CSV table of C-alpha atoms and ligand atoms in Angstrom, one decimal:
chain,number,residue,atom,x,y,z
A,557,MET,CA,-23.0,20.0,27.6
A,558,GLY,CA,-25.2,17.1,28.5
A,559,ASP,CA,-24.3,13.4,28.5
A,560,PRO,CA,-21.6,12.1,26.1
A,561,LEU,CA,-22.7,9.7,23.4
A,562,LEU,CA,-19.5,7.8,23.6
A,563,SER,CA,-17.1,7.5,26.6
A,564,VAL,CA,-13.9,5.6,26.5
A,565,ARG,CA,-12.4,4.9,29.9
A,566,ASP,CA,-8.8,3.9,30.4
A,567,LEU,CA,-9.0,1.6,27.4
A,568,HIS,CA,-6.3,-1.0,26.8
A,569,THR,CA,-6.2,-3.4,23.9
A,570,THR,CA,-3.3,-5.8,23.8
A,571,PHE,CA,-2.6,-8.5,21.2
A,572,PRO,CA,-0.6,-11.6,22.1
A,573,LEU,CA,2.6,-11.8,20.2
A,574,ARG,CA,3.4,-15.4,19.2
A,575,SER,CA,6.6,-17.0,17.9
A,576,ALA,CA,6.2,-18.0,14.3
A,577,LEU,CA,7.5,-21.4,14.9
A,578,LEU,CA,5.8,-22.8,18.0
A,579,ARG,CA,2.9,-20.3,18.2
A,580,ARG,CA,4.0,-19.8,21.8
A,581,ARG,CA,3.1,-16.5,23.4
A,582,VAL,CA,6.4,-14.6,23.6
A,583,GLY,CA,5.1,-11.1,24.4
A,584,ALA,CA,2.3,-8.6,23.9
A,585,VAL,CA,1.5,-5.8,21.5
A,586,GLN,CA,0.1,-2.9,23.5
A,587,ALA,CA,-1.8,-1.3,20.6
A,588,VAL,CA,-4.0,0.8,22.8
A,589,ALA,CA,-2.5,1.6,26.2
A,590,GLY,CA,-4.8,3.6,28.4
A,591,VAL,CA,-7.0,5.9,26.3
A,592,SER,CA,-9.9,8.0,27.7
A,593,PHE,CA,-12.2,10.5,26.1
A,594,ASP,CA,-15.8,11.7,25.9
A,595,LEU,CA,-17.6,12.4,22.6
A,596,HIS,CA,-20.8,14.5,22.7
A,597,PRO,CA,-23.7,14.2,20.4
A,598,GLY,CA,-23.4,16.1,17.1
A,599,ARG,CA,-19.6,16.7,17.7
A,600,THR,CA,-16.5,15.5,15.9
A,601,LEU,CA,-13.4,14.2,17.6
A,602,GLY,CA,-10.4,14.0,15.4
A,603,LEU,CA,-7.9,11.3,16.2
A,604,VAL,CA,-4.4,11.7,14.7
A,605,GLY,CA,-1.1,9.9,15.0
A,606,GLU,CA,1.4,8.2,12.8
A,607,SER,CA,1.1,4.7,11.4
A,608,GLY,CA,1.0,2.1,14.1
A,609,SER,CA,-0.1,4.5,16.9
A,610,GLY,CA,-3.2,2.4,17.6
A,611,LYS,CA,-5.9,4.5,15.9
A,612,SER,CA,-7.6,1.6,14.1
A,613,THR,CA,-7.3,-0.7,17.0
A,614,LEU,CA,-9.1,1.9,19.2
A,615,ALA,CA,-11.8,2.2,16.5
A,616,ARG,CA,-12.2,-1.6,16.2
A,617,THR,CA,-12.4,-1.9,20.0
A,618,VAL,CA,-15.1,0.8,20.2
A,619,ILE,CA,-17.3,-1.1,17.6
A,620,GLY,CA,-16.7,-4.4,19.3
A,621,LEU,CA,-14.4,-6.0,16.7
A,622,GLU,CA,-11.6,-6.3,19.3
A,623,ARG,CA,-12.0,-7.1,22.9
A,624,PRO,CA,-10.6,-4.6,25.3
A,625,THR,CA,-8.0,-6.1,27.7
A,626,SER,CA,-9.2,-3.6,30.3
A,627,GLY,CA,-11.1,-0.4,30.5
A,628,GLN,CA,-14.6,0.5,29.3
A,629,VAL,CA,-16.5,1.7,26.2
A,630,LEU,CA,-19.7,3.3,27.2
A,631,PHE,CA,-22.3,4.1,24.5
A,632,GLN,CA,-25.2,6.3,25.7
A,633,GLY,CA,-24.0,5.4,29.2
A,634,ARG,CA,-24.2,1.6,28.6
A,635,ASP,CA,-21.0,-0.4,29.0
A,636,LEU,CA,-20.7,-2.4,25.8
A,637,ALA,CA,-19.0,-5.3,27.6
A,638,GLU,CA,-22.1,-5.8,29.8
A,639,VAL,CA,-25.0,-5.6,27.3
A,640,GLY,CA,-26.8,-8.7,26.2
A,641,ALA,CA,-26.9,-10.0,22.6
A,642,ARG,CA,-30.3,-8.4,21.8
A,643,GLU,CA,-29.2,-4.9,23.0
A,644,MET,CA,-25.9,-5.3,21.3
A,645,ARG,CA,-27.7,-5.9,18.0
A,646,HIS,CA,-29.5,-2.7,18.5
A,647,LEU,CA,-26.3,-0.8,19.4
A,648,ARG,CA,-24.5,-2.2,16.4
A,649,ARG,CA,-26.9,-0.2,14.2
A,650,ASP,CA,-26.2,3.0,16.1
A,651,ILE,CA,-22.4,2.8,15.4
A,652,GLN,CA,-21.2,2.5,11.9
A,653,MET,CA,-17.8,2.7,10.3
A,654,ILE,CA,-16.4,4.1,7.1
A,655,PHE,CA,-13.1,2.6,5.9
A,656,GLN,CA,-10.2,3.9,4.0
A,657,ASP,CA,-10.5,1.7,1.0
A,658,PRO,CA,-14.1,1.6,-0.2
A,659,TYR,CA,-13.2,-0.7,-3.0
A,660,ALA,CA,-11.9,-3.4,-0.7
A,661,SER,CA,-15.0,-3.1,1.4
A,662,LEU,CA,-17.6,-3.0,-1.4
A,663,ASN,CA,-18.6,-6.4,-2.9
A,664,PRO,CA,-17.7,-6.1,-6.6
A,665,ARG,CA,-20.5,-8.5,-7.6
A,666,ARG,CA,-23.3,-6.5,-6.0
A,667,THR,CA,-24.9,-3.5,-7.4
A,668,VAL,CA,-24.9,-0.2,-5.5
A,669,GLU,CA,-28.5,-0.8,-4.6
A,670,GLN,CA,-27.8,-4.2,-3.2
A,671,ILE,CA,-24.8,-2.9,-1.3
A,672,VAL,CA,-26.8,-0.1,0.3
A,673,ARG,CA,-29.8,-2.2,1.3
A,674,GLU,CA,-27.7,-5.2,2.5
A,675,ALA,CA,-28.0,-4.1,6.2
A,676,TRP,CA,-31.8,-4.0,6.0
A,677,GLU,CA,-31.8,-7.7,5.4
A,678,ILE,CA,-30.1,-8.2,8.8
A,679,HIS,CA,-32.1,-5.4,10.5
A,680,PRO,CA,-35.5,-5.8,9.0
A,681,ASP,CA,-37.2,-3.3,11.3
A,682,VAL,CA,-35.3,-0.3,10.1
A,683,VAL,CA,-37.0,0.2,6.7
A,684,PRO,CA,-40.0,-1.7,5.5
A,685,ARG,CA,-39.2,-3.8,2.4
A,686,ALA,CA,-41.7,-1.9,0.2
A,687,ARG,CA,-39.7,1.3,0.9
A,688,TRP,CA,-36.3,-0.2,0.0
A,689,ALA,CA,-36.0,1.0,-3.6
A,690,GLY,CA,-37.2,4.5,-2.7
A,691,GLU,CA,-34.9,4.7,0.3
A,692,VAL,CA,-31.9,3.7,-1.7
A,693,ARG,CA,-32.5,6.5,-4.2
A,694,GLU,CA,-32.9,9.0,-1.4
A,695,LEU,CA,-29.6,7.9,0.2
A,696,LEU,CA,-27.7,8.0,-3.1
A,697,GLU,CA,-29.1,11.5,-3.6
A,698,ARG,CA,-28.1,12.6,-0.2
A,699,VAL,CA,-24.5,11.5,-0.7
A,700,GLY,CA,-24.3,13.2,-4.1
A,701,LEU,CA,-24.7,10.2,-6.4
A,702,ASP,CA,-27.1,9.9,-9.3
A,703,PRO,CA,-29.9,7.7,-8.1
A,704,SER,CA,-30.4,6.3,-11.6
A,705,HIS,CA,-26.9,4.6,-11.2
A,706,ALA,CA,-28.3,2.3,-8.4
A,707,GLY,CA,-28.0,-0.7,-10.8
A,708,ARG,CA,-24.3,-0.1,-11.5
A,709,TYR,CA,-21.3,-2.0,-9.9
A,710,PRO,CA,-18.6,-0.5,-7.7
A,711,HIS,CA,-15.9,-0.6,-10.5
A,712,GLN,CA,-18.1,1.7,-12.6
A,713,PHE,CA,-17.4,4.6,-10.1
A,714,SER,CA,-14.4,6.8,-9.4
A,715,GLY,CA,-12.6,6.6,-6.0
A,716,GLY,CA,-14.5,9.5,-4.6
A,717,GLN,CA,-17.8,8.1,-5.8
A,718,ARG,CA,-17.0,4.8,-4.2
A,719,GLN,CA,-16.4,6.5,-0.9
A,720,ARG,CA,-19.8,8.1,-1.3
A,721,ILE,CA,-21.3,4.6,-1.7
A,722,GLY,CA,-19.5,3.5,1.5
A,723,ILE,CA,-21.0,6.5,3.2
A,724,ALA,CA,-24.6,5.7,1.9
A,725,ARG,CA,-24.2,2.2,3.1
A,726,ALA,CA,-23.1,3.4,6.6
A,727,LEU,CA,-26.1,5.7,6.7
A,728,ALA,CA,-28.6,3.0,5.8
A,729,LEU,CA,-29.1,2.0,9.4
A,730,ARG,CA,-29.5,5.6,10.6
A,731,PRO,CA,-26.6,5.5,13.0
A,732,LYS,CA,-25.9,8.0,15.7
A,733,LEU,CA,-22.1,7.6,15.7
A,734,VAL,CA,-20.0,7.2,12.6
A,735,ILE,CA,-16.4,6.2,12.9
A,736,CYS,CA,-14.4,7.3,9.8
A,737,ASP,CA,-11.1,5.4,9.8
A,738,GLU,CA,-8.8,7.1,7.2
A,739,ALA,CA,-12.0,7.6,5.2
A,740,VAL,CA,-10.5,10.2,2.8
A,741,SER,CA,-6.8,9.4,3.1
A,742,ALA,CA,-6.6,7.5,-0.2
A,743,LEU,CA,-8.3,10.3,-2.2
A,744,ASP,CA,-6.8,13.2,-4.1
A,745,VAL,CA,-6.7,16.4,-2.2
A,746,SER,CA,-9.5,18.0,-4.2
A,747,VAL,CA,-11.8,14.9,-3.9
A,748,GLN,CA,-10.8,14.8,-0.2
A,749,ALA,CA,-12.2,18.2,0.3
A,750,GLN,CA,-15.5,17.3,-1.4
A,751,VAL,CA,-16.0,14.2,0.7
A,752,LEU,CA,-15.1,16.2,3.9
A,753,ASN,CA,-17.7,18.8,2.9
A,754,LEU,CA,-20.3,16.1,2.3
A,755,LEU,CA,-19.5,14.5,5.8
A,756,GLN,CA,-20.0,18.0,7.3
A,757,ASP,CA,-23.3,18.5,5.5
A,758,LEU,CA,-24.6,15.1,6.6
A,759,GLN,CA,-23.6,15.8,10.2
A,760,ARG,CA,-25.5,19.1,10.2
A,761,ASP,CA,-28.6,17.6,8.5
A,762,LEU,CA,-28.7,14.3,10.4
A,763,GLY,CA,-27.2,15.2,13.7
A,764,LEU,CA,-24.4,12.7,13.4
A,765,THR,CA,-21.5,12.3,15.8
A,766,TYR,CA,-18.1,11.5,14.3
A,767,LEU,CA,-14.9,9.9,15.5
A,768,PHE,CA,-12.7,11.0,12.6
A,769,ILE,CA,-9.4,9.2,12.3
A,770,ALA,CA,-6.4,10.3,10.1
A,771,HIS,CA,-2.7,10.2,10.2
A,772,ASP,CA,-2.6,13.7,8.8
A,773,LEU,CA,-3.5,16.8,10.9
A,774,SER,CA,-4.5,18.8,7.9
A,775,VAL,CA,-7.3,16.3,7.1
A,776,VAL,CA,-8.9,16.4,10.6
A,777,ARG,CA,-8.3,20.1,11.0
A,778,HIS,CA,-11.5,21.5,9.4
A,779,ILE,CA,-13.9,18.7,10.3
A,780,SER,CA,-13.0,18.4,14.0
A,781,ASP,CA,-14.3,20.3,17.0
A,782,GLU,CA,-11.7,18.7,19.2
A,783,ILE,CA,-8.5,16.8,18.3
A,784,ALA,CA,-6.7,14.1,20.2
A,785,VAL,CA,-3.1,13.3,19.2
A,786,MET,CA,-2.1,9.6,19.7
A,787,TYR,CA,1.4,8.3,20.1
A,788,LEU,CA,2.2,4.6,20.6
A,789,GLY,CA,-1.2,3.7,22.1
A,790,ARG,CA,-1.7,6.8,24.2
A,791,VAL,CA,-3.3,10.2,23.8
A,792,VAL,CA,-0.6,12.7,24.4
A,793,GLU,CA,-2.5,15.9,23.9
A,794,GLN,CA,-6.2,16.8,23.4
A,795,ALA,CA,-7.7,20.3,22.8
A,796,PRO,CA,-10.3,22.2,20.8
A,797,ARG,CA,-8.9,22.3,17.3
A,798,HIS,CA,-8.2,26.1,17.3
A,799,GLU,CA,-6.3,25.8,20.5
A,800,LEU,CA,-4.4,22.8,19.4
A,801,PHE,CA,-3.2,24.6,16.3
A,802,ALA,CA,-2.6,27.9,18.0
A,803,ARG,CA,-0.9,26.7,21.2
A,804,PRO,CA,0.2,23.1,21.0
A,805,THR,CA,2.0,22.1,24.2
A,806,HIS,CA,3.3,18.6,23.7
A,807,PRO,CA,6.6,18.2,21.8
A,808,TYR,CA,5.1,15.5,19.6
A,809,THR,CA,2.1,17.7,18.5
A,810,GLN,CA,4.5,20.6,18.0
A,811,ALA,CA,6.7,18.4,15.7
A,812,LEU,CA,3.7,17.1,13.8
A,813,LEU,CA,2.5,20.7,13.2
A,814,SER,CA,5.9,22.0,12.2
A,815,ALA,CA,6.2,19.2,9.7
A,816,ALA,CA,2.9,20.1,8.0
A,817,PRO,CA,3.3,21.6,4.5
A,818,VAL,CA,2.8,25.4,4.4
A,819,PRO,CA,0.7,26.8,1.6
A,820,ARG,CA,2.5,30.1,1.5
A,821,PRO,CA,5.9,29.6,3.1
A,822,TRP,CA,7.1,33.1,2.2
A,823,ASP,CA,4.5,34.5,4.6
A,824,GLN,CA,6.0,32.6,7.6
A,825,PRO,CA,9.8,32.9,7.2
A,826,GLY,CA,10.5,32.4,10.9
A,827,ARG,CA,8.3,29.3,11.4
A,828,ALA,CA,9.9,26.8,13.6
A,829,ARG,CA,10.7,23.4,12.2
A,830,ILE,CA,11.0,20.5,14.7
A,831,LEU,CA,12.4,17.4,13.2
A,832,LEU,CA,11.7,14.0,14.8
A,833,GLN,CA,14.5,11.5,15.0
A,834,GLY,CA,14.0,7.8,14.3
A,835,ASP,CA,10.9,5.7,13.9
A,836,LEU,CA,8.0,4.9,16.2
A,837,PRO,CA,9.3,2.4,18.8
A,838,SER,CA,7.7,-1.1,18.8
A,839,PRO,CA,4.5,-1.3,20.9
A,840,THR,CA,5.7,-4.7,22.1
A,841,ASP,CA,8.5,-3.0,24.0
A,842,PRO,CA,7.6,0.6,24.6
A,843,PRO,CA,10.1,3.0,26.2
A,844,SER,CA,9.9,3.3,30.0
A,845,GLY,CA,8.4,6.5,31.4
A,846,CYS,CA,7.2,8.8,28.7
A,847,ARG,CA,6.7,6.7,25.5
A,848,PHE,CA,7.8,9.7,23.3
A,849,ARG,CA,11.1,10.3,25.1
A,850,THR,CA,13.3,8.4,22.7
A,851,ARG,CA,12.4,10.9,20.0
A,852,CYS,CA,11.8,14.0,22.1
A,853,PRO,CA,14.1,17.0,21.8
A,854,LYS,CA,13.2,17.9,25.4
A,855,ALA,CA,13.8,14.5,27.1
A,856,VAL,CA,15.8,14.4,30.4
A,857,THR,CA,16.3,11.6,32.9
A,858,ARG,CA,13.0,12.2,34.6
A,859,CYS,CA,11.2,11.3,31.4
A,860,ALA,CA,12.6,7.8,31.4
A,861,GLN,CA,11.5,7.2,35.0
A,862,GLU,CA,8.1,8.8,35.3
A,863,ALA,CA,5.3,8.5,32.7
A,864,PRO,CA,3.6,12.0,32.5
A,865,ALA,CA,-0.2,11.8,33.0
A,866,LEU,CA,-2.6,13.4,30.5
A,867,VAL,CA,-3.7,16.3,32.6
A,868,GLU,CA,-4.6,19.9,32.2
A,869,ARG,CA,-1.4,21.9,31.5
A,870,HIS,CA,-1.6,25.4,30.1
A,871,GLY,CA,-5.4,25.2,29.4
A,872,HIS,CA,-5.9,21.7,28.0
A,873,PRO,CA,-4.8,18.1,28.6
A,874,SER,CA,-1.2,17.3,27.7
A,875,ALA,CA,1.0,14.4,28.7
A,876,CYS,CA,4.4,16.0,29.0
A,877,HIS,CA,6.3,17.0,32.2
A,878,PHE,CA,7.6,20.0,30.3
A,879,ALA,CA,4.5,21.0,28.4
A,880,GLU,CA,4.8,24.5,27.2
A,881,PRO,CA,2.7,26.4,24.7
A,882,LEU,CA,4.5,27.1,21.4
A,883,THR,CA,2.9,29.6,19.1
A,884,GLY,CA,3.7,30.1,15.4
A,885,VAL,CA,4.4,26.4,14.8
A,886,ALA,CA,1.2,25.5,12.8
A,887,PRO,CA,0.8,26.6,9.2
B,620,ATP,N1,-4.6,-8.2,15.1
B,620,ATP,C1,-3.4,-7.8,15.5
B,620,ATP,N2,-2.5,-8.6,16.0
B,620,ATP,C2,-1.3,-8.2,16.4
B,620,ATP,N3,-0.9,-6.9,16.4
B,620,ATP,C3,-1.8,-6.0,15.8
B,620,ATP,C4,-3.1,-6.4,15.4
B,620,ATP,N4,-3.7,-5.3,14.9
B,620,ATP,C5,-2.9,-4.2,15.1
B,620,ATP,N5,-1.7,-4.7,15.6
B,620,ATP,C6,-0.5,-3.8,16.0
B,620,ATP,O1,-1.0,-2.8,16.8
B,620,ATP,C7,-0.3,-1.6,16.6
B,620,ATP,C8,-1.4,-0.5,16.2
B,620,ATP,O2,-1.9,-0.8,15.0
B,620,ATP,P1,-3.1,0.1,14.4
B,620,ATP,O3,-3.5,-0.6,13.1
B,620,ATP,O4,-4.2,0.2,15.4
B,620,ATP,O5,-2.4,1.5,14.1
B,620,ATP,P2,-2.9,2.7,13.2
B,620,ATP,O6,-2.7,3.9,14.1
B,620,ATP,O7,-4.3,2.5,12.8
B,620,ATP,O8,-2.0,2.7,12.0
B,620,ATP,P3,-2.2,3.2,10.5
B,620,ATP,O9,-2.1,4.7,10.4
B,620,ATP,O10,-1.1,2.5,9.7
B,620,ATP,O11,-3.6,2.7,10.1
B,620,ATP,C9,0.6,-1.9,15.4
B,620,ATP,O12,1.9,-2.1,16.0
B,620,ATP,C10,0.1,-3.1,14.8
B,620,ATP,O13,1.1,-3.9,14.2
B,621,MG,MG1,-5.2,2.4,10.9
């Protein structure tokens, strides 16, 4: 398959936990606790997990907004912790991020044209100044916006259109890797589908690579080649998307899939429902052994003593001592 574009190796990102009163360090939040994966050019890795599982922290560590406590982020084989300032500037162009709330990340006092071309002021060698206006129009057209609206302000657009502005801005530097952090989560389902289709068209036309983050499996399902399921800072299962949906082996994945809404429930009368008990434990004090055990219907004594490694079990990596394929659980 060739070399990966992005490799994450046993990545840990820990935040100090300070007491409100004395600002003394009283503990640590293990937001990302040993994540590894490879992402190949032109592919999409979907990353799912409930709120607080560490998805955004992982993304922020990959683009250098957080410092890893240990482990490595390799982009095109280069360890991001070891590159100099000059090379880092270059790499920063190659990795762009699209956020959940385009409104919060778009400056309300700048026109769409100013927003899209902003990055060229910082990276003047990407597009010559004489080409800026033309390039903005091309980018707007590419993301499905009317180029004659380049002089309008963000509040003059709908939520879906604003997300398209965010996408145009991310594409302005001609990145190789685009990290979409809950990029469509705030949109209505029909608008979500349109933006997902746009992202897929852009991937095909521009050869983009995506790390696509969402808390909802149904969102990552169609866009991902491969899906990694995160729980409390760790990946618990990773598989090609068809395999993940057809034969999930980790009890957490099985529970997530069984909880997904079914479009035609009468077609699947016997579909298993697995209910998760309780909330996500705190990442400041994760359970011993398997982090999922406190909510797992299969948990036994061994699970409290021995953390299961993410290794091949029944055809793809799964971090459960008792991994077992379960069919008929996904809608
Ligand atoms: N700067 C920070 N300082 C301290 N703790 C943090 C910081 N950023 C994140 N955390 C904690 O790290 C854990 C993971 O948070 P993160 O935002 O990465 O989760 P997430 O999977 O993106 O959740 P969501 O689906 O809600 O976006 C949470 O417990 C969060 O409170
Ligand atoms: Mg997040």
